[in-house]
Amino acid sequence: MLSGTTMMVSLRPFNGVFPYPSKHSLVHRNRQTALRGTIYMSAQTQAVPSRTQRIMESISVSGEVGGAGGAYSYNALKRLDGIWSSICSTQTVQQAPQQVVSSFPGVSSHSVLAEKQLDKCDVVVCGGTLGIFIATALIAKGLKVCIVERNILKGREQEWNISRKELMELVEAGILDEDDIEEVTAVSFNPNRCGFENKGEIWVEDILNLGVSPVKLIEIVKKRFVSFGGVIFEGCSVSSISIYDDTAILQLAEENILSSRLIIDAMGNFSPVVKQIRGGRKPDGVCLVVGSCARGFKENSTSDVIYSSSSVKKVGNAEVQYFWEAFPAGSGPLDRTTYMFTYVNPQPTSPKLEELLEDYWDLMPKYQGVSMDSLEILRVIYGIFPTYRDSPLPAAFNRVLQFGDASGIQSPVSFGGFGSLTRHLGTLGKE
């Protein structure tokens, strides 16, 4: 009918309104329809949040602090996974590290920085979260000590697990009074299990059986350090270190300038000084750790120092074996911290921390004999601990000494950190 036929249609207003939409409004509606379709398709293709993301974004977290385990947010997890992915790149040597330390012949008076010095110290400790302990041990011996910390110097919420014997090392070094041990201990428990699949179990006493509050401990030590005349530069990061025959001059990113007879690098596994010394080389192995502190554990009087309940399994394109630790937490009688960790060679196929957490949510309830529905997740924990064959790290510069995790002196099995520090503090403090 329409073929070869012209139809004339007269459009007249009805009550002042055309009964058909104008061309303009029709185009507008078509655009709206197309836009709705685009939004719908975009929503369909948008990635569904992982269980880890949903859990972590449902938890209220406080501000980040320095040191391992000082961040709990999902964004911080993604940042660390990004760092881990770059470590796992196929390159043996990653991008050339920043040259933080430089050595110069002669004395510091020839330096243009000499006239701008803000303070002169016997020792500057870079990295305060764990550096506060060696700094306090040294200032107690009469040395003038300063600390440089890029964050506010305070402890994390998650407890450190340690034995009383190791805490006594802090007392012997003059860092704590024995009464302080009781104040900082949030929980104690015994016995403690070690076990492997089908190989039986061993129960031990007084091994990692105290949960210590880093918030309280670092606050006590910080007050003692300041009372001895110590100076803390909080919110400051190291820009450069210049080594001369008579001193080391440290320039901060905030333009403060310090001079010191000795600089102690306590900036941990990812110290920029250590990166320079190792030339950006990829670690030989890495311990990946994930876990949580949760409420709802009715059986909560013992701990697992190390436990393995499964053999090797595939995660993505990698094969891993999981190990576990579990400790009662001091925040409540039903609160318990569980860690799942594994050891890997950093390769492009290595699993990400978020992938391990996805496994953790499935495996942890079976390991602990609980239901996820009965637990309230208080915080999510994660970390990476690199290790190198050529460890401990020998001193590479005059007047610069690595301490703690930065030195590579720790065992990757013990994770380093606070426990490693206490085991070596007495020796370092005497030197």
XYZ file of C-alpha atoms in Angstrom:
431
model
C 0.000 0.000 0.000
C 2.800 2.389 0.854
C 4.754 1.688 -2.262
C 4.497 4.545 -4.706
C 1.931 6.288 -2.567
C 2.219 9.606 -0.851
C 0.185 10.141 2.273
C -0.549 13.576 3.679
C -1.259 13.693 7.376
C -2.534 16.825 8.992
C -1.455 17.244 12.624
C -3.739 19.485 14.594
C -3.416 20.399 18.195
C -5.843 18.880 20.683
C -6.395 21.152 23.665
C -3.352 23.078 22.536
C -1.084 19.982 22.535
C -0.001 17.985 19.496
C -1.109 14.333 19.921
C 2.227 13.089 18.531
C 5.669 13.839 19.792
C 7.767 16.350 17.961
C 10.845 15.221 16.078
C 12.991 16.843 18.708
C 11.345 15.031 21.607
C 11.408 11.748 19.705
C 15.162 12.047 19.171
C 15.562 12.916 22.840
C 13.661 9.810 23.869
C 15.695 7.629 21.518
C 18.849 8.973 23.099
C 17.493 8.217 26.538
C 16.642 4.681 25.459
C 20.105 4.227 23.985
C 21.667 5.654 27.134
C 19.653 3.283 29.309
C 20.825 0.400 27.151
C 24.435 1.544 27.469
C 24.129 1.831 31.238
C 22.507 -1.604 31.397
C 25.223 -3.196 29.255
C 27.913 -1.423 31.275
C 26.414 -2.732 34.509
C 26.262 -6.216 33.022
C 29.956 -6.164 32.065
C 31.213 -4.492 35.266
C 33.284 -6.831 37.409
C 31.441 -8.307 40.352
C 33.214 -7.394 43.634
C 35.136 -10.300 45.132
C 34.151 -11.687 48.503
C 37.328 -10.129 49.881
C 36.322 -6.690 48.606
C 32.812 -7.009 50.017
C 34.126 -8.071 53.430
C 36.854 -5.440 53.632
C 34.646 -2.581 52.483
C 32.086 -3.491 55.126
C 34.645 -3.006 57.928
C 35.381 0.388 59.425
C 39.164 0.905 59.449
C 41.232 3.583 61.139
C 44.148 5.445 59.602
C 47.213 3.581 58.390
C 50.374 3.393 60.489
C 53.924 2.473 59.584
C 55.357 -1.031 59.592
C 54.124 -4.371 58.320
C 50.454 -4.960 58.966
C 49.746 -1.284 59.589
C 47.107 -0.995 56.847
C 43.796 -2.864 56.655
C 41.785 -1.265 53.828
C 40.886 -2.851 50.498
C 42.647 -0.011 48.651
C 45.825 -0.737 50.609
C 45.504 -4.422 49.677
C 45.271 -3.505 45.982
C 48.330 -1.260 46.314
C 50.345 -4.066 47.891
C 49.147 -6.512 45.237
C 50.387 -4.003 42.659
C 53.830 -3.977 44.293
C 53.775 -7.768 44.444
C 52.866 -7.986 40.739
C 55.820 -5.768 39.835
C 58.131 -7.999 41.903
C 56.769 -11.019 40.017
C 57.578 -9.529 36.599
C 59.762 -11.637 34.368
C 62.687 -9.232 34.755
C 65.450 -10.387 37.078
C 66.190 -6.763 37.880
C 63.298 -4.351 38.127
C 63.570 -0.663 37.288
C 66.748 1.010 38.488
C 66.251 1.983 42.151
C 66.562 5.536 43.372
C 70.094 6.428 44.462
C 69.468 7.511 48.039
C 72.998 7.166 49.439
C 76.043 8.864 47.926
C 79.626 8.908 49.209
C 81.895 11.953 48.940
C 85.610 12.347 49.731
C 86.702 14.788 52.376
C 84.880 16.311 55.311
C 81.331 17.608 55.515
C 82.358 21.242 55.952
C 82.940 21.313 52.188
C 79.277 20.460 51.594
C 76.732 23.125 50.689
C 74.378 21.389 53.140
C 76.692 21.861 56.113
C 75.430 25.355 56.917
C 71.761 24.260 56.770
C 71.906 21.503 59.388
C 68.826 21.440 61.615
C 70.254 19.127 64.258
C 73.381 17.126 64.989
C 73.052 13.590 66.366
C 75.182 10.654 67.284
C 72.633 8.346 65.655
C 69.686 8.897 63.303
C 67.248 5.974 63.091
C 65.204 5.920 59.883
C 61.928 4.042 60.357
C 60.349 4.487 63.752
C 57.761 1.743 64.158
C 60.408 -0.801 65.121
C 63.311 1.633 65.087
C 61.968 3.216 68.277
C 63.270 0.191 70.201
C 66.897 0.369 69.059
C 66.737 4.172 69.318
C 65.641 3.957 72.961
C 68.287 1.325 73.741
C 70.988 3.630 72.340
C 69.748 6.833 73.958
C 69.652 5.004 77.309
C 73.427 4.554 76.881
C 73.927 8.336 76.684
C 73.953 8.840 72.900
C 72.076 11.665 71.190
C 69.491 9.981 68.953
C 66.897 11.200 66.461
C 64.158 9.215 64.686
C 62.772 9.879 61.210
C 59.334 8.333 60.576
C 57.251 8.989 57.456
C 53.970 8.398 59.322
C 52.808 9.270 62.821
C 54.816 7.059 65.156
C 52.207 4.752 66.676
C 51.503 1.034 66.843
C 49.029 -0.934 64.753
C 45.800 -2.363 66.155
C 46.707 -5.980 65.398
C 48.637 -7.607 68.255
C 52.174 -8.916 68.093
C 52.608 -12.478 69.345
C 55.725 -13.134 71.368
C 56.966 -14.914 74.495
C 57.736 -13.339 77.848
C 61.357 -14.410 77.511
C 61.668 -12.329 74.333
C 59.960 -9.344 75.969
C 62.516 -9.502 78.772
C 65.152 -8.628 76.159
C 63.567 -5.166 76.062
C 63.858 -4.870 79.826
C 67.519 -5.914 79.789
C 68.232 -3.339 77.069
C 66.721 -0.562 79.216
C 63.780 -0.044 76.868
C 61.035 -1.235 79.240
C 60.506 -1.747 82.946
C 59.324 -5.201 83.933
C 56.014 -3.704 85.102
C 55.437 -2.443 81.565
C 55.195 -6.035 80.314
C 51.981 -6.562 82.240
C 50.536 -3.299 80.933
C 51.194 -4.063 77.258
C 50.158 -7.735 77.378
C 46.581 -7.990 76.120
C 46.220 -11.785 76.383
C 48.189 -14.892 77.359
C 47.479 -18.532 76.538
C 48.886 -22.069 76.615
C 49.508 -24.672 75.250
C 50.553 -24.074 71.648
C 50.304 -26.596 68.815
C 52.735 -27.506 66.029
C 51.452 -30.034 63.516
C 51.585 -31.281 59.936
C 49.093 -33.314 57.957
C 49.226 -37.017 58.873
C 52.445 -36.461 60.844
C 51.004 -35.908 64.313
C 51.107 -32.934 66.640
C 53.468 -31.503 69.240
C 52.193 -29.253 72.020
C 54.590 -26.717 73.531
C 54.407 -24.149 76.323
C 55.322 -20.455 76.376
C 56.054 -20.085 72.646
C 54.488 -16.954 71.078
C 51.916 -17.250 73.854
C 51.479 -13.541 74.612
C 49.460 -11.078 72.590
C 51.105 -7.664 72.978
C 49.357 -4.396 72.079
C 51.620 -2.455 69.676
C 49.603 0.694 70.403
C 50.394 0.552 74.139
C 53.936 -0.758 73.732
C 55.092 1.848 71.238
C 53.407 4.637 73.207
C 55.308 3.626 76.376
C 58.639 3.360 74.557
C 58.010 6.608 72.666
C 57.438 8.483 75.933
C 60.601 7.006 77.400
C 62.625 7.942 74.323
C 61.411 11.552 74.453
C 61.989 11.723 78.239
C 65.649 10.819 77.582
C 65.932 13.797 75.217
C 65.193 11.974 71.956
C 63.860 13.885 68.950
C 61.268 12.430 66.560
C 60.634 13.799 63.069
C 57.149 12.458 62.307
C 55.586 12.717 58.865
C 59.055 12.989 57.315
C 60.701 10.740 54.726
C 64.320 10.285 53.655
C 65.292 12.097 50.469
C 69.068 11.593 50.387
C 72.018 10.543 52.545
C 75.458 11.992 51.860
C 78.425 10.195 53.417
C 81.604 12.122 54.282
C 84.755 11.161 56.145
C 83.590 12.803 59.381
C 79.774 12.454 59.284
C 76.645 11.547 57.341
C 74.223 14.271 56.246
C 70.607 13.235 55.813
C 68.211 15.403 53.849
C 64.484 14.867 54.344
C 61.864 15.323 51.644
C 60.447 18.086 53.846
C 63.811 19.923 53.462
C 64.967 19.300 57.042
C 68.668 18.457 57.234
C 70.323 16.310 59.923
C 73.918 15.258 60.458
C 74.908 12.118 62.312
C 77.856 9.917 63.080
C 75.734 6.845 62.286
C 72.506 6.217 60.385
C 70.489 3.108 61.229
C 68.192 1.936 58.447
C 65.143 0.396 60.134
C 62.822 0.974 57.174
C 62.034 -2.695 56.697
C 61.988 -4.964 53.678
C 61.182 -2.142 51.280
C 63.768 0.340 52.505
C 64.950 2.577 49.643
C 68.502 2.143 50.905
C 68.184 -1.654 50.712
C 66.728 -1.376 47.213
C 69.792 0.612 46.199
C 72.190 -1.890 47.775
C 70.483 -4.858 46.123
C 70.267 -3.020 42.814
C 66.547 -3.641 42.451
C 67.125 -7.386 42.229
C 64.108 -9.655 42.510
C 63.872 -11.595 45.822
C 64.795 -15.276 45.726
C 61.659 -16.181 47.651
C 58.658 -14.540 49.269
C 56.372 -15.489 52.131
C 52.794 -14.395 51.381
C 50.547 -13.949 54.425
C 46.816 -13.318 54.679
C 44.443 -13.598 57.612
C 41.910 -11.908 59.820
C 40.986 -11.117 63.383
C 37.400 -12.257 63.942
C 34.892 -12.581 66.784
C 32.858 -15.728 67.406
C 35.346 -18.483 68.344
C 33.969 -20.437 71.289
C 37.054 -22.701 71.524
C 39.731 -20.090 72.050
C 42.231 -21.023 74.770
C 45.150 -22.454 72.737
C 47.185 -21.381 69.733
C 48.787 -22.850 66.634
C 52.414 -21.821 66.188
C 52.498 -23.603 62.837
C 50.016 -26.049 61.377
C 49.463 -27.575 57.955
C 46.257 -29.418 57.187
C 46.589 -29.777 53.427
C 49.039 -30.768 50.749
C 49.996 -28.773 47.659
C 47.072 -27.232 45.787
C 46.661 -25.110 42.691
C 45.801 -21.420 42.979
C 45.400 -19.848 39.552
C 48.410 -21.055 37.574
C 50.605 -21.686 40.624
C 50.965 -24.555 43.083
C 51.225 -23.670 46.769
C 51.101 -25.331 50.162
C 49.276 -23.465 52.899
C 50.401 -23.203 56.517
C 48.460 -21.739 59.416
C 48.905 -19.825 62.653
C 46.127 -19.019 65.116
C 46.166 -17.019 68.348
C 43.557 -15.804 70.849
C 43.220 -12.013 70.614
C 43.128 -9.612 73.536
C 40.125 -7.624 72.297
C 37.633 -10.193 73.642
C 37.283 -13.815 74.846
C 35.749 -14.901 71.509
C 38.253 -12.992 69.354
C 40.890 -14.945 67.448
C 43.507 -14.130 64.827
C 44.213 -16.680 62.105
C 46.963 -16.404 59.523
C 47.342 -18.449 56.337
C 50.716 -18.248 54.620
C 52.729 -19.875 51.878
C 56.190 -19.665 50.321
C 56.642 -18.941 46.621
C 59.207 -18.009 44.022
C 58.155 -14.624 42.600
C 56.981 -15.484 39.083
C 54.321 -13.976 36.785
C 52.105 -16.970 37.645
C 52.374 -16.427 41.419
C 49.018 -15.880 43.144
C 48.015 -12.433 44.338
C 47.157 -11.726 47.947
C 43.512 -11.228 47.028
C 43.459 -14.690 45.434
C 44.872 -16.158 48.643
C 42.216 -14.338 50.664
C 39.499 -15.846 48.471
C 40.890 -19.273 49.406
C 41.231 -18.209 53.036
C 37.502 -17.500 53.414
C 36.784 -21.064 52.265
C 39.520 -22.857 54.195
C 39.735 -20.979 57.504
C 36.283 -22.081 58.799
C 37.194 -25.732 58.080
C 40.574 -25.303 59.762
C 39.023 -23.754 62.893
C 35.805 -25.769 62.951
C 33.509 -22.757 62.687
C 31.039 -21.284 60.225
C 31.717 -17.992 58.459
C 28.133 -16.999 59.272
C 28.940 -17.170 62.996
C 31.961 -14.853 62.726
C 32.254 -11.083 62.772
C 35.368 -10.037 60.838
C 37.088 -7.260 62.795
C 40.002 -6.672 60.425
C 41.731 -8.320 57.466
C 45.501 -8.832 57.556
C 47.948 -9.294 54.686
C 51.637 -8.911 53.927
C 54.592 -9.995 51.812
C 57.995 -10.910 53.267
C 60.833 -11.141 50.712
C 64.022 -13.062 51.354
C 67.382 -13.278 49.590
C 70.039 -15.975 49.508
C 72.806 -13.472 50.230
C 71.588 -12.578 53.712
C 72.273 -11.041 56.180
C 72.998 -7.985 54.088
C 76.592 -6.777 54.546
C 77.161 -3.070 55.129
C 77.510 -1.306 51.799
C 78.298 2.229 52.991
C 80.309 3.803 55.759
C 78.150 5.152 58.592
C 74.983 3.322 57.430
C 73.820 0.139 59.183
C 70.776 -1.965 58.339
C 68.695 -3.135 61.287
C 65.831 -5.611 61.641
C 64.052 -6.676 58.465
C 66.114 -4.237 56.394
C 69.221 -6.255 57.286
C 67.789 -9.544 56.043
C 68.872 -11.124 59.331
C 65.430 -12.583 60.008
C 64.256 -16.044 59.002
C 61.355 -15.987 56.517
C 59.729 -18.682 58.678
C 59.648 -16.329 61.670
C 58.438 -13.413 59.512
C 60.965 -11.062 61.065
C 59.420 -7.903 62.459
C 59.021 -7.443 66.200
C 60.053 -10.967 67.197
C 63.223 -10.815 65.115
C 64.050 -7.427 66.642
C 63.887 -8.679 70.233
C 66.111 -11.662 69.439
C 68.895 -9.442 68.094
C 68.420 -6.246 70.072
C 70.744 -7.172 72.938
C 73.673 -7.815 70.607
C 73.132 -4.701 68.520
C 72.702 -2.511 71.586
C 76.092 -3.586 72.943
C 78.017 -2.836 69.772
